[in-house]
Tab-separated table of C-alpha atoms and ligand atoms in Angstrom:
chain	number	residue	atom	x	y	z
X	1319	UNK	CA	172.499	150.591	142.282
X	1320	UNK	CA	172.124	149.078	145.391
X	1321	UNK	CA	173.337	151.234	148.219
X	1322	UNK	CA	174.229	150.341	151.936
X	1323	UNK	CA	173.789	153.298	154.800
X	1324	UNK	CA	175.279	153.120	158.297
X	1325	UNK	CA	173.266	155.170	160.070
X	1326	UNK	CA	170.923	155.475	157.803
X	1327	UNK	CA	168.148	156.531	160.140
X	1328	UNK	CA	170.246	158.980	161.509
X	1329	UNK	CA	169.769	163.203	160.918
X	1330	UNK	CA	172.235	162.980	157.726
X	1331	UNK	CA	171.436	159.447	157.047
X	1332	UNK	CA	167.267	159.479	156.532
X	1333	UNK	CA	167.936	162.769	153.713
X	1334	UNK	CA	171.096	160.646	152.321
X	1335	UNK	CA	168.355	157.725	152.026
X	1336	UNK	CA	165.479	159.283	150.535
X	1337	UNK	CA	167.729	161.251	147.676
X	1338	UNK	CA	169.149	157.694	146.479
X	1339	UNK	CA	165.711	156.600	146.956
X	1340	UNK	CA	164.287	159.409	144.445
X	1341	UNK	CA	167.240	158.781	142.432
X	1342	UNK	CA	166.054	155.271	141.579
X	1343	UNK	CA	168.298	153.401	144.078
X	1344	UNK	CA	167.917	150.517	146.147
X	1345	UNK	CA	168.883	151.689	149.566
X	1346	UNK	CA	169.580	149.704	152.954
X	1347	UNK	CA	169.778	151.224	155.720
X	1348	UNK	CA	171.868	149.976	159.218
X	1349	UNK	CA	171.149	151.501	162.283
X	1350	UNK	CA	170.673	150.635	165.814
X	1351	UNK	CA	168.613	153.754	166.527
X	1352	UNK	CA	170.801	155.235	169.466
X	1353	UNK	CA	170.688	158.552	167.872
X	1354	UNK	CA	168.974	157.552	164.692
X	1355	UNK	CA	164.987	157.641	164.897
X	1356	UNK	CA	162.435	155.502	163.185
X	1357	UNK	CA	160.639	158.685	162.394
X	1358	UNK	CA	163.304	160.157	160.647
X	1359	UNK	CA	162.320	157.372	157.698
X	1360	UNK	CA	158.853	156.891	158.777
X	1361	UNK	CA	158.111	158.519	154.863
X	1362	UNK	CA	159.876	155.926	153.267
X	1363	UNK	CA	158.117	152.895	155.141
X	1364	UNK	CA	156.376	150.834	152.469
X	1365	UNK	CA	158.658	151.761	149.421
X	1366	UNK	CA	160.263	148.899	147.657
X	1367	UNK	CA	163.320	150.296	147.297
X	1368	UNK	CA	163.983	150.508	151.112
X	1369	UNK	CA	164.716	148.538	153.930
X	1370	UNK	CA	165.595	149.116	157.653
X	1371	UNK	CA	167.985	146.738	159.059
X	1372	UNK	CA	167.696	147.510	163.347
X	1373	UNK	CA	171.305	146.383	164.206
X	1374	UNK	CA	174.808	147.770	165.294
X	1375	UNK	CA	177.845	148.441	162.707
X	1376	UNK	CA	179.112	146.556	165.444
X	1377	UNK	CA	177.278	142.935	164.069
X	1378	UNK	CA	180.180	141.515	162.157
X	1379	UNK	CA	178.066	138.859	160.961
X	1380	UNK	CA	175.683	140.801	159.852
X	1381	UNK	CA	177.556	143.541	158.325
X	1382	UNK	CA	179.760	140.915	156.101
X	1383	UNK	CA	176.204	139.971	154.894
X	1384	UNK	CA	175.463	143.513	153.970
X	1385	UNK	CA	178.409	144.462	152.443
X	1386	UNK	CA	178.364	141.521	150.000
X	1387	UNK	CA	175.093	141.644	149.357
X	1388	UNK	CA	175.192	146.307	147.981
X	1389	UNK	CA	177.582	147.728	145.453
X	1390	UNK	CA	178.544	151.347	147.566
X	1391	UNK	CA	178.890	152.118	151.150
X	1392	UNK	CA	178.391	155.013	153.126
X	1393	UNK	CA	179.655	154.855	156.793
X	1394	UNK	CA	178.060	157.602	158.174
X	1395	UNK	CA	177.104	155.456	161.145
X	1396	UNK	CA	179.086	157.204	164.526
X	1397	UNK	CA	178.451	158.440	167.502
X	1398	UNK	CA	178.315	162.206	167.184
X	1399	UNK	CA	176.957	165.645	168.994
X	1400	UNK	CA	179.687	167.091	171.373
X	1401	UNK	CA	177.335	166.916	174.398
X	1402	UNK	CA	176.751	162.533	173.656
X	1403	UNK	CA	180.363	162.314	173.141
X	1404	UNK	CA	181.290	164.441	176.516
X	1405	UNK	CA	179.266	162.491	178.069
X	1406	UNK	CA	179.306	158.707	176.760
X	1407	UNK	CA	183.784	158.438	175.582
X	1408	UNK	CA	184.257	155.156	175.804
X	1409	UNK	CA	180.719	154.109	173.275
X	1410	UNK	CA	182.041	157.524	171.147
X	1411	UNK	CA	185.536	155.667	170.504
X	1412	UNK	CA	184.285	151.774	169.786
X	1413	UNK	CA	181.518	152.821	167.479
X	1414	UNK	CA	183.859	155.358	165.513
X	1415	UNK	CA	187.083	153.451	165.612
X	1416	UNK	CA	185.520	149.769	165.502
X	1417	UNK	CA	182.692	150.531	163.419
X	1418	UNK	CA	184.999	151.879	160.576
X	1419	UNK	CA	187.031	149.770	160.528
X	1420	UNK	CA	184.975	146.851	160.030
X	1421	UNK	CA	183.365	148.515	157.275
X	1422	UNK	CA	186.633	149.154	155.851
X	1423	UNK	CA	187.799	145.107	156.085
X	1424	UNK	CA	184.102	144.301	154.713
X	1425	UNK	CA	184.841	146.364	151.615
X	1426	UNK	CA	188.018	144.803	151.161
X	1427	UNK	CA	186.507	141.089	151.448
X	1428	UNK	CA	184.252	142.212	148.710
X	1429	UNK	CA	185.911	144.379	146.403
X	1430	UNK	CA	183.227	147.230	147.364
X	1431	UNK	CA	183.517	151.022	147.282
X	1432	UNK	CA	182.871	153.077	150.619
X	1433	UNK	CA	182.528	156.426	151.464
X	1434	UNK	CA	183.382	157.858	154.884
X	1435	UNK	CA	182.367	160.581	156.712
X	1436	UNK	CA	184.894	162.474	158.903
X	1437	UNK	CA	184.814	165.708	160.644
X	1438	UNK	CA	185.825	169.515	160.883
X	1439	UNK	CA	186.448	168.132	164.306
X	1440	UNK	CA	189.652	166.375	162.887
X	1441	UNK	CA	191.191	170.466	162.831
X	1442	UNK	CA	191.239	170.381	166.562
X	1443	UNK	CA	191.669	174.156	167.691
X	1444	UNK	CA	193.092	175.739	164.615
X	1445	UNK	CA	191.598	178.681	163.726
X	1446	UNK	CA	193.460	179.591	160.790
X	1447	UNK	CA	190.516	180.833	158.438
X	1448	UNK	CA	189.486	179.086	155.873
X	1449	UNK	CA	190.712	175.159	156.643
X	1450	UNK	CA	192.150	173.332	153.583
X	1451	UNK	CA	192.569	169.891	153.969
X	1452	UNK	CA	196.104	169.716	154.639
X	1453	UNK	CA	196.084	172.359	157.427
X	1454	UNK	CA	197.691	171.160	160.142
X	1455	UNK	CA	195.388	169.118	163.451
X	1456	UNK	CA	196.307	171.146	166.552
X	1457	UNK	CA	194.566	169.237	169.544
X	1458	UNK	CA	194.346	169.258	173.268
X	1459	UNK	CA	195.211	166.718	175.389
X	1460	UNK	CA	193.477	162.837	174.420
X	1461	UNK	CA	192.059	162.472	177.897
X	1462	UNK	CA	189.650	165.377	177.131
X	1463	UNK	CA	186.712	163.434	175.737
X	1464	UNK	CA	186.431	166.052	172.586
X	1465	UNK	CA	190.039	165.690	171.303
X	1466	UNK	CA	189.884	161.950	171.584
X	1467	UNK	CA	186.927	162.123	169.372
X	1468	UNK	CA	188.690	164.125	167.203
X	1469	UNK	CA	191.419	161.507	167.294
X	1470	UNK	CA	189.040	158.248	166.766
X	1471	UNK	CA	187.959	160.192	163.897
X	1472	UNK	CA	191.301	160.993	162.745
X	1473	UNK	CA	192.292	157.061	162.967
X	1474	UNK	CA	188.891	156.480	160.500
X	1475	UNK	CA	190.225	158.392	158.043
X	1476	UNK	CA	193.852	156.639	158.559
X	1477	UNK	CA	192.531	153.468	157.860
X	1478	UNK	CA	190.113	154.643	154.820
X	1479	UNK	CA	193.479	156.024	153.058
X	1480	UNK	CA	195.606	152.837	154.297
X	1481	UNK	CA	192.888	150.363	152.875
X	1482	UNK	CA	192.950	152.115	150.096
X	1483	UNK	CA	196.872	152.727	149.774
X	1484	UNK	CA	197.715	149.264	150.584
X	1485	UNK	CA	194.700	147.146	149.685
X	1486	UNK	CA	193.380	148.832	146.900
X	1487	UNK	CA	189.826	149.619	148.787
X	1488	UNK	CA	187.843	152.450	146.532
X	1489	UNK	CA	187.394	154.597	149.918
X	1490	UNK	CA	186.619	158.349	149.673
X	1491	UNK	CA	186.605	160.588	153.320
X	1492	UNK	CA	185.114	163.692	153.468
X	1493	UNK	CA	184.911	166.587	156.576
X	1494	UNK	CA	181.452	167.435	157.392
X	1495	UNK	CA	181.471	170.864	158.841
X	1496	UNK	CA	178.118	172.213	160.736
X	1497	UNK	CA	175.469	169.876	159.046
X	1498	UNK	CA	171.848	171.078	160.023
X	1499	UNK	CA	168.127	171.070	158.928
X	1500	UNK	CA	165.007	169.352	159.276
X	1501	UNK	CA	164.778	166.145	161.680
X	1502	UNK	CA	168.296	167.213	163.848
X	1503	UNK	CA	167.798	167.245	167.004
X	1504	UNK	CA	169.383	169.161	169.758
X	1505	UNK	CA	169.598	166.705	172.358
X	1506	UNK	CA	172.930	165.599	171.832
X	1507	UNK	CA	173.923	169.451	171.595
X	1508	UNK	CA	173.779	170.571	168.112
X	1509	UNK	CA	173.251	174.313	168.579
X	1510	UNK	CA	170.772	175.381	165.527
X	1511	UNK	CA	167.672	172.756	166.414
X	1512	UNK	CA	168.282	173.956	170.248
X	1513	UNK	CA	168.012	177.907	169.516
X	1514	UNK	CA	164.847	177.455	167.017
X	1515	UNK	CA	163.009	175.363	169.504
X	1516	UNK	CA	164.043	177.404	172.558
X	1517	UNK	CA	163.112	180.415	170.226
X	1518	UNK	CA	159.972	179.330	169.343
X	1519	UNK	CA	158.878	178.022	172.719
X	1520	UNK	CA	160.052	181.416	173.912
X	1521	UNK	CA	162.734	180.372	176.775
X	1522	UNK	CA	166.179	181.634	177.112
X	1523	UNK	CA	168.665	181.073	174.297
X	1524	UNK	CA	171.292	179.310	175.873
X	1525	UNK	CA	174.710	180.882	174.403
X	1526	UNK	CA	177.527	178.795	175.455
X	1527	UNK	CA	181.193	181.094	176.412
X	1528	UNK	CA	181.187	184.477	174.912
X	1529	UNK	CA	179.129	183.924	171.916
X	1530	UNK	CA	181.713	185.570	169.442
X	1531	UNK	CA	183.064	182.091	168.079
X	1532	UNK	CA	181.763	181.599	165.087
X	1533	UNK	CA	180.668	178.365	162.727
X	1534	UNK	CA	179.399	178.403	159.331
X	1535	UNK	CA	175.914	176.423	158.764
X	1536	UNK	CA	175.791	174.236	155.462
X	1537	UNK	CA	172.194	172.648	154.373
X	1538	UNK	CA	171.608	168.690	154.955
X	1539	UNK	CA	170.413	168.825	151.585
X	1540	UNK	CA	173.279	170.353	150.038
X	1541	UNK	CA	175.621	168.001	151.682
X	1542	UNK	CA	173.687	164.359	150.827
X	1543	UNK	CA	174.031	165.762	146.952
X	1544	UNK	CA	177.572	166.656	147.222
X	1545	UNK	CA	178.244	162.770	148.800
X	1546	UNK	CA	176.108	161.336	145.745
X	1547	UNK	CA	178.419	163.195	143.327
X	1548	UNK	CA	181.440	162.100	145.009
X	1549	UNK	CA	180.754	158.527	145.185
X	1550	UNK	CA	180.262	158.747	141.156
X	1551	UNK	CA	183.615	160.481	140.577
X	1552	UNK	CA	186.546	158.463	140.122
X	1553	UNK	CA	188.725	160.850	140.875
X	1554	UNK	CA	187.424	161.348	144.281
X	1555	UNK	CA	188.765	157.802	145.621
X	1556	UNK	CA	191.725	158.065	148.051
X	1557	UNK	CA	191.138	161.463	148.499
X	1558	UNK	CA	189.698	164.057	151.843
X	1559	UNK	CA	186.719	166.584	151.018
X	1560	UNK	CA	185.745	169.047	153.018
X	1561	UNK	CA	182.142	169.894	153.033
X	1562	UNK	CA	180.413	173.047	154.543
X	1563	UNK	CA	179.382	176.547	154.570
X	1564	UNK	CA	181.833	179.721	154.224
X	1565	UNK	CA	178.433	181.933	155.570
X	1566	UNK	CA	180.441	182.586	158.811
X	1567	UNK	CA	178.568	183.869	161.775
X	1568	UNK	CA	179.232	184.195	165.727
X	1569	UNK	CA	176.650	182.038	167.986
X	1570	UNK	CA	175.552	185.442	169.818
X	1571	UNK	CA	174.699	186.894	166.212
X	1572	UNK	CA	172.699	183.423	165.316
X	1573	UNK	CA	170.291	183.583	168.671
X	1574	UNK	CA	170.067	187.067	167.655
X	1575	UNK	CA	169.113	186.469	163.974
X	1576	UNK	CA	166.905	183.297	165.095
X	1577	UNK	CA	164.830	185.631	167.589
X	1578	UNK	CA	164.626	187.648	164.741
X	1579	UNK	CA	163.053	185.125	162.744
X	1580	UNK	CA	161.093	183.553	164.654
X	1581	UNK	CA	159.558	186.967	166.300
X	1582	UNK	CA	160.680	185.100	169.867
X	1583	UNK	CA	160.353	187.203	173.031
X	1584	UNK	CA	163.034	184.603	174.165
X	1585	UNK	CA	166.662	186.527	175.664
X	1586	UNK	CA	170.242	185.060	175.418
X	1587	UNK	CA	171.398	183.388	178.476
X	1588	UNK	CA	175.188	182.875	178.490
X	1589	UNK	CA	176.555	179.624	179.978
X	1590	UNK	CA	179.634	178.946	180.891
X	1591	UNK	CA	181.634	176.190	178.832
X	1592	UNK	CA	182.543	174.037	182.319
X	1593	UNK	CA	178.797	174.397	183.177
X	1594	UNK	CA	177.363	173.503	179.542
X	1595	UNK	CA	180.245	170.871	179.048
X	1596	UNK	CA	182.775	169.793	181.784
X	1597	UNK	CA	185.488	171.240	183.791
X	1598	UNK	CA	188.266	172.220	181.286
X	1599	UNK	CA	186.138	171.945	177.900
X	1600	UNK	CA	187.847	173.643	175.348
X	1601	UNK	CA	185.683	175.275	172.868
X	1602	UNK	CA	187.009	176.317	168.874
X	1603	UNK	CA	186.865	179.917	168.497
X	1604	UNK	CA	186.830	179.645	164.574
X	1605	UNK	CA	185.562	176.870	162.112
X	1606	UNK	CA	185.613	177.718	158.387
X	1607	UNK	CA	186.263	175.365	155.678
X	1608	UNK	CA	188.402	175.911	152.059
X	1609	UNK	CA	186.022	174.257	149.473
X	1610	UNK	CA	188.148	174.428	146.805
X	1611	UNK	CA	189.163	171.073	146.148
X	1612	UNK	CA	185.497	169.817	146.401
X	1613	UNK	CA	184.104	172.815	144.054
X	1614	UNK	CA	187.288	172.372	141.675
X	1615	UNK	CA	186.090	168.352	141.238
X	1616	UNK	CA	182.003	168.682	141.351
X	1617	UNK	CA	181.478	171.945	141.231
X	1618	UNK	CA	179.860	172.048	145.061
X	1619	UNK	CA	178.934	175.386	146.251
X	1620	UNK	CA	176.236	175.485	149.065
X	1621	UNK	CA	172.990	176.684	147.984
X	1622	UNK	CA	170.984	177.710	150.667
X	1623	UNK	CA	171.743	180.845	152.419
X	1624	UNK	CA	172.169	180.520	156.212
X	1625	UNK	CA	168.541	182.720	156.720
X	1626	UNK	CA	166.648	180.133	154.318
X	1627	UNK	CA	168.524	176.966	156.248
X	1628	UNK	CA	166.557	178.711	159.534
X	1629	UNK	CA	163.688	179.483	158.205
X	1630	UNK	CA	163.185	175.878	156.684
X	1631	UNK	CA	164.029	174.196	160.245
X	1632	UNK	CA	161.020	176.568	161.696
X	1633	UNK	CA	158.764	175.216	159.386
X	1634	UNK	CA	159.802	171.944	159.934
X	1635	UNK	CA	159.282	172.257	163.895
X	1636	UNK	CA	156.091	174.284	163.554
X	1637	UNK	CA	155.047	171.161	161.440
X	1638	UNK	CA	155.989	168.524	164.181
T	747	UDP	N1	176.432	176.086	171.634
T	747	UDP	C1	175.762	177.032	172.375
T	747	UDP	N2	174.591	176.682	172.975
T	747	UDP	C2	174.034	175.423	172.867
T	747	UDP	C3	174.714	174.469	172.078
T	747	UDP	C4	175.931	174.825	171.480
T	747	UDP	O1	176.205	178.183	172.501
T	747	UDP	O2	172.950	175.187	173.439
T	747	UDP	C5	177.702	176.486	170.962
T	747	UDP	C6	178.854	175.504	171.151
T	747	UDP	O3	179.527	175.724	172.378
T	747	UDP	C7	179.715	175.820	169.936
T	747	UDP	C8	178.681	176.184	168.856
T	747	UDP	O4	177.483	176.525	169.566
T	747	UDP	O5	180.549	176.920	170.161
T	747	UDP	C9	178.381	175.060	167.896
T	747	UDP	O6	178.045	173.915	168.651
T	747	UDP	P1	177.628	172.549	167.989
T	747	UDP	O7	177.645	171.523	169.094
T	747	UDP	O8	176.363	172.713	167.218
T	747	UDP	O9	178.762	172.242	166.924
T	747	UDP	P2	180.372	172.189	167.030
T	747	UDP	O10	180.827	172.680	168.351
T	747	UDP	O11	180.701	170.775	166.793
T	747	UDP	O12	180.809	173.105	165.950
């Protein structure tokens, strides 16, 4: 098949890429390299069966060109990291809100099935353990930059089901929940590549709050399969996914584990959240997701432990 990626230089994006690519796809990948990286694909330079287009989801243009052109799309181009979106609202909300939806009108113009990435973010600040899909969104006020990306990614997901209620568009949305491995970086906050490399250089882990809320830590490579199997299953279309980890740990306990690992002499520094963030951030104390309905349709169960997941990002870094 031929396969379009938004963002497909991105962390999520480059792995989705180059396991279509070994599955005998032809894979094109969109992205204007804000947070994507050229080196992120650098491997798959020179293959046939993959292209870089350097452009914005943004390009209508260009994206009607696309669309036409592959048979599946996955939007997983967005603007994402808590710290980017804290700090940059206003390019958070056009490339999420915009971006989708042009996808969405693309696929419509050509008949073409799309899959599109949401978030756990969409949850908001319920903490009720394990999230199912139809849990309730409880969210803080829209003029606090994380709820309103919470909200433009809420309005992707309205207009995925919509196309597809209304205008018959084959769209399938799925949560992402705490996505990490090799090639993420943690310069737009993401907290695992930011403890390894402190870790490993040494330097003080920087533990944001308390510590004790917790996340649970799925493998990139478990997630790009799970998206693959979805976009084959018919059943899947018109329907929300959540995808992650039920390995729950607290952020104190991960620096602890990763100094472990890594043998660091680095010690935990605790920041608070208006320092690390802005005045009045407002942190979730609890992120874990149901994966029943996505185990019950493709049998997805995560299958790297959260200690192997860190101990393949600090041979990844050691490599760099
Ligand atoms: N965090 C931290 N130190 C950092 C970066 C993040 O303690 O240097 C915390 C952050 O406040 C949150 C958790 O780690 O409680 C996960 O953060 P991340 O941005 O990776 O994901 P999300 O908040 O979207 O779950």
């Amino acid at each position: 098949m031929k396969l379009l990626i938004t963002g497909g230089a991105g962390f999520i994006g480059s792995h989705l890429s180059e396991e279509l690519i070994n599955n005998g796809h032809q894979v094109i990948a969109l992205d204007n390299l804000s947070t994507g990286r050229l080196e992120n694909v650098s491997q798959l330079e020179g293959n046939s069966r993959f292209e870089l287009v350097v452009d914005t989801v943004l390009n209508e243009n260009l994206v009607d060109k696309l669309v036409e052109k592959n048979d599946v799309i996955f939007h997983l181009a967005a603007a994402v990291g808590v710290e980017l979106i804290v700090k940059k609202p206003l390019e958070s909300l056009t490339t999420n809100i915009k971006g989708s939806e042009m996808i969405l009108e693309m696929a419509h113009r050509y008949h073409k099935k799309v899959l599109i990435t949401s978030t756990s973010e969409i949850y908001g600040k319920n903490t009720n353990g394990p999230l199912k899909e139809d849990d309730d969104r409880i969210l803080g006020s829209p003029l606090k930059s994380r709820w309103s990306y919470s909200t433009a990614k809420a309005v992707d997901e309205m207009l995925a089901y919509v196309y597809w209620k209304q205008k018959n568009v084959p769209a399938v949305i799925v949560r992402l929940f705490n996505t990490v491995g090799p090639r993420q970086t943690g310069a737009y906050g993401m907290v695992l590549p930011r403890f390894i490399e402190q870790a490993l250089k040494n330097k003080a882990i920087t533990v944001y709050g308390t510590g004790k809320q917790s996340r649970c830590f799925v493998h990139v490579k478990d997630v790009v399969k799970a998206l693959i199997r979805l976009i084959d299953e018919p059943k899947a279309v018109g329907e929300v996914f959540n995808i992650g980890s039920q390995e729950e740990i607290s952020i104190e306990k991960l620096a602890r584990e990763i100094i472990k690992i890594t043998k660091s002499s680095s010690k935990i520094k605790y920041i608070p959240y208006e320092k690390a963030y802005e005045e009045g951030f407002e942190d979730m104390q609890r992120r874990i997701p149901d994966i029943s309905k996505i185990n019950k349709l493709i049998g997805f169960k995560p299958t790297y432990t959260l200690a192997e997941i860190i101990k393949d990002i600090v041979s990844y870094v050691k490599k760099q």
